[in-house]
Coordinates of C-alpha atoms in Angstrom, one line a residue:
Chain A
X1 CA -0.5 28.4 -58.1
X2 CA -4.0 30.2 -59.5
X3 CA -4.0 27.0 -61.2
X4 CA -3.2 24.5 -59.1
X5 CA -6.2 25.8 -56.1
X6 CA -8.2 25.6 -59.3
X7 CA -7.8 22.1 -60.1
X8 CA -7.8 20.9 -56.0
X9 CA -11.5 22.8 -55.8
X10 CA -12.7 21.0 -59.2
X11 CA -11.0 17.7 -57.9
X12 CA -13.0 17.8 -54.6
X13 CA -15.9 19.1 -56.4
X14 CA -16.0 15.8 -58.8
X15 CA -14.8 13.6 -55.8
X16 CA -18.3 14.9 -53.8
X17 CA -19.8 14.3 -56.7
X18 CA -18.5 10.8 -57.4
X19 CA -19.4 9.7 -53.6
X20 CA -23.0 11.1 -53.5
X21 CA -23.9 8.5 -56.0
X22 CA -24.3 5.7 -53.3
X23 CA -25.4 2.7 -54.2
X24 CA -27.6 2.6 -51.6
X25 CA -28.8 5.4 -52.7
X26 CA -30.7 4.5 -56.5
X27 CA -33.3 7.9 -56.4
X28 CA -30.8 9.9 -56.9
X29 CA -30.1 8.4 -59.8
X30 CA -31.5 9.0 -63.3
X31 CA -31.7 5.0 -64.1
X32 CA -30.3 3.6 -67.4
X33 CA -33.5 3.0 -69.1
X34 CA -32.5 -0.7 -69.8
X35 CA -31.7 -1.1 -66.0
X36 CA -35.0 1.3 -64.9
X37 CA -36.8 -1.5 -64.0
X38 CA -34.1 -3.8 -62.1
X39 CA -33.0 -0.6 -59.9
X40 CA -35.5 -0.5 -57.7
X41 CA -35.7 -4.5 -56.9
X42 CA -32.9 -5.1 -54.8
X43 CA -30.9 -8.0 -55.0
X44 CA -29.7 -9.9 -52.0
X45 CA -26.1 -8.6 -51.0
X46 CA -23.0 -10.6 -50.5
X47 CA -21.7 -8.5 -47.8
X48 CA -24.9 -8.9 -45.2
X49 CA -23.9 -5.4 -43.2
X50 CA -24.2 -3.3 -46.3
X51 CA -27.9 -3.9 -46.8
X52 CA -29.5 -3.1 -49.8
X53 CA -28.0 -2.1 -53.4
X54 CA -29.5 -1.1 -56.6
X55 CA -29.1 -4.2 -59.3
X56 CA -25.8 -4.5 -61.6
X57 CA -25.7 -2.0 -64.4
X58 CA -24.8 1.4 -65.5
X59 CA -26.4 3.8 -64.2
X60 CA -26.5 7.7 -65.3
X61 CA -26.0 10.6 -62.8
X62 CA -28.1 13.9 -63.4
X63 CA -26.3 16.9 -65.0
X64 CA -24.7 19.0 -62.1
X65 CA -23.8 22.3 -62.5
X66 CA -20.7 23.2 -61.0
X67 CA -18.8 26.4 -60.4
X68 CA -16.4 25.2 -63.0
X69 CA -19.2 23.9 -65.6
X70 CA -21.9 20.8 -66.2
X71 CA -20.7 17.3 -64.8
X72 CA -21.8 14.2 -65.6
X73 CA -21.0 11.0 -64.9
X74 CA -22.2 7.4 -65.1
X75 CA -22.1 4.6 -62.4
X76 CA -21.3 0.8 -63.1
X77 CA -22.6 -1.3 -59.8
X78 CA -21.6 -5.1 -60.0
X79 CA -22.6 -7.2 -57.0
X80 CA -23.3 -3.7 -54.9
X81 CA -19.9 -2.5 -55.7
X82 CA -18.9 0.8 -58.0
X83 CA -16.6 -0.8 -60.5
X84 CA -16.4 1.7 -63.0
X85 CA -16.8 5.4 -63.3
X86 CA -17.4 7.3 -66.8
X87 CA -17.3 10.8 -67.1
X88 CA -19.8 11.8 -69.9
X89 CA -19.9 15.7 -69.5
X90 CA -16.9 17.6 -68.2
X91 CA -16.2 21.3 -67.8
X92 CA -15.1 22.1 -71.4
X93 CA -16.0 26.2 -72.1
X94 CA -12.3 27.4 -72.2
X95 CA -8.8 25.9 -72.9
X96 CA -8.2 26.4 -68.8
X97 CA -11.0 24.3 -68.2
X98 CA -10.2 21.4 -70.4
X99 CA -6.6 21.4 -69.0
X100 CA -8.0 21.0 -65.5
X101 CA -10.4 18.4 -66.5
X102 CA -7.9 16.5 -68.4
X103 CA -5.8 16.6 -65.4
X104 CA -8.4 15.7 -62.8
X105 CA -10.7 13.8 -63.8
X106 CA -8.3 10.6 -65.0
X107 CA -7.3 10.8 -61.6
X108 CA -10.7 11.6 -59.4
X109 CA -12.1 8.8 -60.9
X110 CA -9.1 6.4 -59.5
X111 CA -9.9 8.7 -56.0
X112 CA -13.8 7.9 -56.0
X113 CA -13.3 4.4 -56.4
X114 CA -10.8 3.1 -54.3
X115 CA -12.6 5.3 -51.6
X116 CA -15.8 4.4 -52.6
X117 CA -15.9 0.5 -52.7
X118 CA -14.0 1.0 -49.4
X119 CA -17.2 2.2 -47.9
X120 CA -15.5 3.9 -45.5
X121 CA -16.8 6.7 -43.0
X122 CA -13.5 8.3 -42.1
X123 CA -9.7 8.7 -43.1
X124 CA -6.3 8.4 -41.3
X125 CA -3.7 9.5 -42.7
X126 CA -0.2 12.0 -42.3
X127 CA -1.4 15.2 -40.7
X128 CA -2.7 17.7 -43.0
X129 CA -2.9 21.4 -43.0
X130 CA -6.0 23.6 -43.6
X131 CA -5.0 23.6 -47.2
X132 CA -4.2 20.3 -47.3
X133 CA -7.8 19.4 -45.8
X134 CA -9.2 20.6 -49.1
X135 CA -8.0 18.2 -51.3
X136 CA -8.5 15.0 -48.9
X137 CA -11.0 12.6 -49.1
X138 CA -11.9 13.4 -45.6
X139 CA -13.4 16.5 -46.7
X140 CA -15.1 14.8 -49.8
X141 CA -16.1 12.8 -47.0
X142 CA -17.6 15.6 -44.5
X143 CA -19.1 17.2 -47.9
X144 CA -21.4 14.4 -49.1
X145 CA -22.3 13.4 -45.6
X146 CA -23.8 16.8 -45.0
Chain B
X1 CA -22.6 2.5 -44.9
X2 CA -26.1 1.3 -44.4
X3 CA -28.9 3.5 -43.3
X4 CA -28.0 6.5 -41.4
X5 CA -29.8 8.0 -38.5
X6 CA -30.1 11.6 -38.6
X7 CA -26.9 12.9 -37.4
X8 CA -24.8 15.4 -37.3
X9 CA -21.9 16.9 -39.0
X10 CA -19.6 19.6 -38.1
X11 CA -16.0 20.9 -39.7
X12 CA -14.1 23.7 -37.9
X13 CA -10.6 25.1 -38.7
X14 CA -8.2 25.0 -35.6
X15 CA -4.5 24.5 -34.9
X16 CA -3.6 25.1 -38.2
X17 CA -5.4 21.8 -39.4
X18 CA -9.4 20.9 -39.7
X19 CA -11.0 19.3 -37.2
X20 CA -14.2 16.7 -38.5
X21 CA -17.2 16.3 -36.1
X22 CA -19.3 12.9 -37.3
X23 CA -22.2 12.4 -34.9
X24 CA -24.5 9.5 -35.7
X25 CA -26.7 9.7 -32.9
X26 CA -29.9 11.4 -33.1
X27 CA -29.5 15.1 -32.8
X28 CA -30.8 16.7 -29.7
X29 CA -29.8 20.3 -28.3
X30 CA -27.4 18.9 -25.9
X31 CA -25.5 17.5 -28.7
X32 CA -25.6 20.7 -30.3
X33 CA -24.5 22.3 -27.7
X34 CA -21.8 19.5 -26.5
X35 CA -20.3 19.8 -30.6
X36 CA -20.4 23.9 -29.8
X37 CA -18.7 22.8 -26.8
X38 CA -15.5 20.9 -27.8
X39 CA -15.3 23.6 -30.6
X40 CA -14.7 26.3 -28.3
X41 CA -12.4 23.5 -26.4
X42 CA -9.8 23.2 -29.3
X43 CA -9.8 26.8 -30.1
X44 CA -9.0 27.2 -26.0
X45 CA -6.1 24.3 -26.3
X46 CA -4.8 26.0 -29.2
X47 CA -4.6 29.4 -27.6
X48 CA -2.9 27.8 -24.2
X49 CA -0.7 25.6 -26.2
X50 CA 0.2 26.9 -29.6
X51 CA 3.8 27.0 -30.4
X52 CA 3.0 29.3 -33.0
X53 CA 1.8 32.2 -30.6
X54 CA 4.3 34.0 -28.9
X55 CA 1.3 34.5 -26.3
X56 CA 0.4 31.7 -25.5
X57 CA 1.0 30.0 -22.1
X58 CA 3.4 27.3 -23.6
X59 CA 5.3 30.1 -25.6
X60 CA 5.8 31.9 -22.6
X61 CA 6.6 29.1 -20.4
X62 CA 9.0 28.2 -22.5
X63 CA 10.9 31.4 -22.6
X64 CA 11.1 31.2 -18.7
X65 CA 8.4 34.1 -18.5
X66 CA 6.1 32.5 -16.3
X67 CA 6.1 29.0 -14.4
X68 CA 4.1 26.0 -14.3
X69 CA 2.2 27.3 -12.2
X70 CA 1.3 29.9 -13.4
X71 CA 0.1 28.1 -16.4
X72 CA -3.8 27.0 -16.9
X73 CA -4.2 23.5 -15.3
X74 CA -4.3 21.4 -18.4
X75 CA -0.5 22.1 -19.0
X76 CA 0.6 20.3 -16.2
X77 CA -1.8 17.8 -17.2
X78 CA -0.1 17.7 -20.5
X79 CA 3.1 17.7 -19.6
X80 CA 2.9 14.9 -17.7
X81 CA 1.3 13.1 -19.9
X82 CA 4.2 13.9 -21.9
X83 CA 6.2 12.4 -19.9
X84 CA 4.9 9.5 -19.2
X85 CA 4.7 8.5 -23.3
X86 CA 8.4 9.3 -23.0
X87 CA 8.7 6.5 -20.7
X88 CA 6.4 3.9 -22.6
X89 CA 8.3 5.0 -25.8
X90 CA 11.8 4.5 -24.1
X91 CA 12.6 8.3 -25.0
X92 CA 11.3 7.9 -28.7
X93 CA 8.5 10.6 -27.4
X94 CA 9.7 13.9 -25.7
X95 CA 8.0 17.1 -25.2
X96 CA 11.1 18.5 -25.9
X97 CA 11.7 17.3 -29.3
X98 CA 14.1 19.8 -30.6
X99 CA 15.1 20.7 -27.6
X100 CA 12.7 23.5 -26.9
X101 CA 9.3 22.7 -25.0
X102 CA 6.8 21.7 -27.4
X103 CA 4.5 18.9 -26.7
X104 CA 2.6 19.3 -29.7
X105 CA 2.9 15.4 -30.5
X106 CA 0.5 14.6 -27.6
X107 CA -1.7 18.2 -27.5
X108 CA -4.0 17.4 -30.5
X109 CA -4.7 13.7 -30.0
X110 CA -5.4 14.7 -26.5
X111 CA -7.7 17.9 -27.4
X112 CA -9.5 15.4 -29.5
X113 CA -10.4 12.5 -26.9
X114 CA -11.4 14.6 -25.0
X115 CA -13.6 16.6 -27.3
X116 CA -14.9 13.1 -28.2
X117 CA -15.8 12.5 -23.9
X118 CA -17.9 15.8 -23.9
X119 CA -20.1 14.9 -26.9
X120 CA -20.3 11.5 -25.3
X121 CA -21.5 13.1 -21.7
X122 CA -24.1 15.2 -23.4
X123 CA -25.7 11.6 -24.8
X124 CA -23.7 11.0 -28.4
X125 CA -22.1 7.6 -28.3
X126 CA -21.4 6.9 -31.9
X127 CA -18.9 9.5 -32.7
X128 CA -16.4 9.9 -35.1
X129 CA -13.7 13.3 -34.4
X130 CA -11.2 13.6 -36.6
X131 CA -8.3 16.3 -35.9
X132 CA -6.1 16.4 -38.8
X133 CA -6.2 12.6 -39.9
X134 CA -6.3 11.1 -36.6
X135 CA -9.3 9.7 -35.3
X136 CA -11.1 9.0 -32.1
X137 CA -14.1 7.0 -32.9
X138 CA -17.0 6.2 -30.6
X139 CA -19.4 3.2 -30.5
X140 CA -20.0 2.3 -34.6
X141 CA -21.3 4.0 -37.4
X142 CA -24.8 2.1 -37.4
X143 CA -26.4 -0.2 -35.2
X144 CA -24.6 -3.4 -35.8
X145 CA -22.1 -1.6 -38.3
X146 CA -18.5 -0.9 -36.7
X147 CA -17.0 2.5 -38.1
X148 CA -14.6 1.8 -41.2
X149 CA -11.5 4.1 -41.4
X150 CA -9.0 4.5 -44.9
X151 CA -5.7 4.6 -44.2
X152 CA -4.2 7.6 -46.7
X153 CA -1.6 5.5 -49.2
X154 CA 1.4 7.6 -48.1
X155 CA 2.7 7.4 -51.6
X156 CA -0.1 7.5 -53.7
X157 CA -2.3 10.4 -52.8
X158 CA -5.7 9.9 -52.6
X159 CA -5.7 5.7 -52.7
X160 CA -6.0 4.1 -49.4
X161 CA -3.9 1.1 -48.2
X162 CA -5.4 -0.1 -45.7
X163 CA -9.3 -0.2 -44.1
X164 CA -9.3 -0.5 -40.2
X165 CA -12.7 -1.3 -38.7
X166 CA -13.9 -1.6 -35.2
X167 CA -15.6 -0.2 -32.4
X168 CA -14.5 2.8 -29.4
X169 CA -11.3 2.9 -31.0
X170 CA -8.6 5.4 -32.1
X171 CA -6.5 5.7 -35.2
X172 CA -3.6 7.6 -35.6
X173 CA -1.4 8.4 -38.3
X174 CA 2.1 9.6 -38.7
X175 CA 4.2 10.5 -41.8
X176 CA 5.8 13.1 -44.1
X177 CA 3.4 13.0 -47.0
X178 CA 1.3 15.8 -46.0
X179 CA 4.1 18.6 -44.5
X180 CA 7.2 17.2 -45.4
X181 CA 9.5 15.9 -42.7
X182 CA 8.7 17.4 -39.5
X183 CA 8.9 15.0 -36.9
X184 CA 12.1 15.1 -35.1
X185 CA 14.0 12.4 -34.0
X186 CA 14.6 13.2 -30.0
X187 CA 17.6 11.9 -29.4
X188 CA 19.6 13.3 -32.3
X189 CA 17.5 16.6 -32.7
X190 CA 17.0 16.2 -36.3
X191 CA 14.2 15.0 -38.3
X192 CA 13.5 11.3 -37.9
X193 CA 14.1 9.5 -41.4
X194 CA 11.2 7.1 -40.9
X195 CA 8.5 5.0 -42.7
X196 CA 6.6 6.4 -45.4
X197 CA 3.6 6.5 -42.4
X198 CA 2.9 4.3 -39.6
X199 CA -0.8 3.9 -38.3
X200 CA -1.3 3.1 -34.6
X201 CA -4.6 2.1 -33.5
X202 CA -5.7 2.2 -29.5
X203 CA -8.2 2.8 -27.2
X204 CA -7.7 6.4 -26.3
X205 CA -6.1 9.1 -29.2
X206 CA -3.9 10.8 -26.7
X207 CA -1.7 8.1 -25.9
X208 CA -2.2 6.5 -29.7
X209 CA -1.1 9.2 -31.4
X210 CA 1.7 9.9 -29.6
X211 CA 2.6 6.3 -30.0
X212 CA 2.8 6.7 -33.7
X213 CA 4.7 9.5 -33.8
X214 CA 7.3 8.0 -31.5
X215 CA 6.9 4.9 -33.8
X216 CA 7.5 6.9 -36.8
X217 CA 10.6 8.4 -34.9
X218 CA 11.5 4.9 -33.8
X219 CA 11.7 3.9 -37.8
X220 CA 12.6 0.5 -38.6
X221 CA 12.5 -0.7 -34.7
X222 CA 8.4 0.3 -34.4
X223 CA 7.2 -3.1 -35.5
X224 CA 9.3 -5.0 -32.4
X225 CA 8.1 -2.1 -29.9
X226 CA 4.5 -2.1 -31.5
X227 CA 4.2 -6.2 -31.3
X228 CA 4.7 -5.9 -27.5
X229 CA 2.3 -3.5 -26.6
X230 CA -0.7 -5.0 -25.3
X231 CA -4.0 -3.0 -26.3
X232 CA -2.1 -1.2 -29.7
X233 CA -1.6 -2.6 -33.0
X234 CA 0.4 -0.8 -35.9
X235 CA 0.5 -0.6 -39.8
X236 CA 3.6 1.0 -41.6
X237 CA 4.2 1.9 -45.1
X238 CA 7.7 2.0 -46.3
X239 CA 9.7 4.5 -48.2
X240 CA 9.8 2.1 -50.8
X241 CA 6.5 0.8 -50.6
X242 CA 6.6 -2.2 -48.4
X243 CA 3.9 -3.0 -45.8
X244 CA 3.9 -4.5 -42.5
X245 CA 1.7 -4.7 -39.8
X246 CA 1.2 -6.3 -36.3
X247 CA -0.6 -9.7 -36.4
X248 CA -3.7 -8.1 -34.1
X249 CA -4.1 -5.0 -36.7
X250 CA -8.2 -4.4 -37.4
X251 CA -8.9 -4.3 -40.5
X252 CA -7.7 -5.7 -44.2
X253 CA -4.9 -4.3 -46.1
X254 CA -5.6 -3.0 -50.0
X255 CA -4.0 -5.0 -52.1
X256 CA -0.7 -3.2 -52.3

């Protein structure tokens, strides 16, 4: 059970994590050198109500420090749209930890982007309990709104 | 999600679920104090209507302790409300589901519209209040930018399945994938075998969401009821994974 609350809170955690890197949003982002340049011209969207978006490319996220260790990730934008996720750094000081991160973050990456190029603000879905609540998107939602 | 104004955000625990305050308007002390407000709202509708306290007024009505009228005001209210779902839902919807009074199916979405009207009469018209996964959503979430809701895949948790977009609208969603099967079939008592989930979206969350719960009660016979509902549209996941959805539904399905 110990386990399980362990891998929802990192799950959340990395699903914040994953949805703070808007696209919209390129100066929080540590740019790919060979895309530095390109991030902060915007191109012209295809999808006129989603304004601006930082040019295709990869893009690297800062280290964050976590409760459960460093995370790191990098960002692949096509045509103003996350298409790809990569984990780079990943909570790895203890044999727990790597079992977590080998469950969760496979998975949270699937979560962050089928969420994410949704570009949605809310979620319906079956009625959850507190505990439940955790381990939606809604709360990734509420979380990286704040 | 384009530029946002500077808002304001607010999750509070209540009725055994979470409860999601998403205020785009500019913040002002009235809509400080109108989000205080509908807090202390639900934590009041809970303590009236919780079927989990044997203290509260719909526990002890109930049990034949005290009588309607002796109840607060909003249980009538309620009730009748109740009753008049049951109606539109030709008996799908009771408040006396198992056959003990518990209108439960109607109290939340209705705590939640109208939590949504009092930060609307302290000046907040782009709203979004979600009470457990269903939503009653106010003006849009920029200018020119309608609100965008997921629908929760019912059988793959954490992908969506659908997107619903629009303006002053509310979504509501009814399944087992969250707490197992717990909405009971009112006319046999036990629980309804239903769709994986069904997603009404309406106008108002009180009567939505006890539209989809009758819906999901309703099973197999929701789309015919949905499809002649003027002002509702529905979305339903099956066990087995099939989709279908009224021809008016807002929004764009995920590829499946």
């Amino acid at each position: 059970m110990r386990r399980a609350v362990l891998t929802a809170a990192s799950t959340s955690a990395l699903v914040v994590l994953l949805l703070s890197l808007k696209p919209h949003q390129p100066a929080a982002l540590t740019g790919d050198p060979a895309q530095a340049g390109a991030a902060s011209a915007p191109t012209p969207s295809g999808r006129p109500s989603q304004g601006s978006h930082p040019a295709d490319g990869t893009y690297t996220g800062a280290p964050i420090r976590t409760r459960y260790g460093t995370v790191q990730v990098t960002a692949t934008v096509k045509a103003g749209r996350l298409t790809a996720v990569k984990v780079l750094h990943a909570p790895s000081e203890n044999g727990r930890d790597r079992e977590i991160a080998a469950y969760a973050l496979p998975r949270l990456t699937q979560e962050a982007l089928s969420a994410h190029s949704a570009h949605i603000d809310a979620v319906s879905g079956a009625s959850y309990t507190s505990a439940g609540y955790v381990q939606s998107l809604q709360s990734a939602l509420d979380r990286a709104g704040v | 999600m384009s530029e946002f104004r500077r808002g304001l955000r607010h999750v509070e625990e209540a009725m055994g679920t979470v409860f999601s305050f998403d205020v785009r308007d500019t913040r002002t002390p009235a809509i400080e104090a109108a989000v205080h407000d509908a807090v202390a709202w639900l934590h009041h509708v809970d303590e009236v209507f919780s079927t989990y306290r044997s203290d509260s007024a719909i526990s002890r009505l109930a049990r034949g302790e005290i009588g309607l009228d002796d109840c607060p005001a909003e249980v009538r209210e309620v009730l009748d409300l109740c009753e008049r779902v049951g109606t539109a839902t030709r008996g799908w919807f009771s408040a006396t589901p198992g056959g003990t009074l518990d209108p439960s199916g109607l109290v939340k979405g209705w705590a939640v519209e109208r939590a949504g009207q009092l930060l609307r009469a302290a000046g907040a018209h782009h709203t979004c209040v979600n009470g457990g996964g269903d939503l009653q959503l106010s003006g849009e979430a920029a200018p020119g930018i309608p609100w965008r809701v997921g629908i929760a895949h019912p059988l793959r948790p954490g992908e969506l399945c659908a997107v619903v977009t629009g303006r002053d609208l509310a979504v509501a969603t009814s399944g087992s994938a969250e707490r197992g099967p717990h909405i009971l079939d009112p006319h046999t008592r036990a629980p309804a075998a239903g769709p994986a989930s069904v997603t009404v979206v309406g106008p108002g969350l009180t009567t939505t969401d006890a539209y989809a719960t009758a819906a999901f009660a309703m099973g197999a016979g929701a789309q015919d009821w949905l499809e002649g509902l003027d002002g509702y549209e529905g979305l339903a996941i099956t066990g087995d994974g099939e989709t279908w959805r009224t021809p008016g539904f807002p929004g764009t399905s995920c590829a499946a």
